[in-house]
CSV table of C-alpha atoms in Angstrom, one decimal:
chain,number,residue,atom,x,y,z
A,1,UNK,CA,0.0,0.0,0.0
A,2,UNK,CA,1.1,3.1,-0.8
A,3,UNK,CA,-0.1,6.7,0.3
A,4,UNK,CA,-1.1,9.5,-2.2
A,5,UNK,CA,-2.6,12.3,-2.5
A,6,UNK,CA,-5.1,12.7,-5.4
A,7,UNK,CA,-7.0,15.4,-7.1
A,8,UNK,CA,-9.9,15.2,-9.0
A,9,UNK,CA,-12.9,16.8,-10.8
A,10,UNK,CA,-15.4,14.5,-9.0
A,11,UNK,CA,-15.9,12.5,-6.2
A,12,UNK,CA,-13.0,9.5,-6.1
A,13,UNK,CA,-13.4,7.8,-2.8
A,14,UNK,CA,-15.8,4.8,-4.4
A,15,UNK,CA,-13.4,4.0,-7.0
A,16,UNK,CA,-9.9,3.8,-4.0
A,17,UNK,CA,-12.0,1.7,-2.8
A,18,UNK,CA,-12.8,-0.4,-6.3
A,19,UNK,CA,-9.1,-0.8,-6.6
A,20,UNK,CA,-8.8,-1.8,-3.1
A,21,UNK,CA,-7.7,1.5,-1.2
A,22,UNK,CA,-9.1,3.3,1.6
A,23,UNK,CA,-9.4,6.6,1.7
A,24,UNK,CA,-8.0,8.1,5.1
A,25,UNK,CA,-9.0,12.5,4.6
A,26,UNK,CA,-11.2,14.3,2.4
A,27,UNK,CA,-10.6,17.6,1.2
A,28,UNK,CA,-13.8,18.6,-0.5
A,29,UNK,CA,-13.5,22.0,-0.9
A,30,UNK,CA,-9.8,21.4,-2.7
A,31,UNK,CA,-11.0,18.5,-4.8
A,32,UNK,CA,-8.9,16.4,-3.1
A,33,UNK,CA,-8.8,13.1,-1.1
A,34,UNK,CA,-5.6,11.5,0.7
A,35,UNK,CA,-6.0,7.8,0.4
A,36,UNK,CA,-4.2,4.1,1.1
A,37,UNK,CA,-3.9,2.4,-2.4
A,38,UNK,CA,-2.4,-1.0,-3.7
A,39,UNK,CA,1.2,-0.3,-5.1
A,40,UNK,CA,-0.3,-2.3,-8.4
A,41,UNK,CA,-3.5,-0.4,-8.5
A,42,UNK,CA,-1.6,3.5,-9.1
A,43,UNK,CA,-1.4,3.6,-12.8
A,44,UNK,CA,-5.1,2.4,-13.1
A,45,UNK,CA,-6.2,5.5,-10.4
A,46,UNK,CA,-4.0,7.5,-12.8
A,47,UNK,CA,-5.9,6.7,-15.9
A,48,UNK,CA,-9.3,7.3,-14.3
A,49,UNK,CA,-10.5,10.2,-16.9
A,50,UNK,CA,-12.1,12.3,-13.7
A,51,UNK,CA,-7.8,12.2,-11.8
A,52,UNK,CA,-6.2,15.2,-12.5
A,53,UNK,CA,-3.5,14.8,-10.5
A,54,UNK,CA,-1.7,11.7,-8.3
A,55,UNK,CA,1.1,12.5,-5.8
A,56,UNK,CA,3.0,9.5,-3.6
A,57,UNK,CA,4.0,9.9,-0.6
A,58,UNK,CA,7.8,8.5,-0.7
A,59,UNK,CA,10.3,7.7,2.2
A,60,UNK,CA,13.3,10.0,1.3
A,61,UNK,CA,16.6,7.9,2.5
A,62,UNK,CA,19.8,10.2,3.6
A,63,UNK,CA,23.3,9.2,3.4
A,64,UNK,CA,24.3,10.2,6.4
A,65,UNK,CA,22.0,10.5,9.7
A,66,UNK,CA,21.0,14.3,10.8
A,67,UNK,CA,23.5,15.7,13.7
């Protein structure tokens, strides 16, 4: 599972949940939901015509550890 953050020009919490996701905040008023979606499901939520706009939430791994 991966987090995301996606926008969208209608309401896309019932199809997270069609590709197996859950949707964990809703940001009506921005047209955008932060959801829990199967790694193998993203490119589908991608295609869906209503998506504007997919972002995933990535670990960021340092080199070295912070003094």
């Amino acid at each position: 599972m991966r987090t995301v953050l996606i926008m969208a020009t209608s309401d896309v919490a019932e199809a997270v949940t069609a590709l197996g996701g859950r949707v964990l905040k809703q940001e009506p008023e921005l047209g955008a939901i932060r959801a829990e979606i199967p790694v193998a499901q993203l490119k589908k939520l991608a295609a869906l015509e209503f998506v504007t706009h997919v972002q995933v939430d990535e670990d960021i791994q340092r080199d070295e550890p912070l003094p």
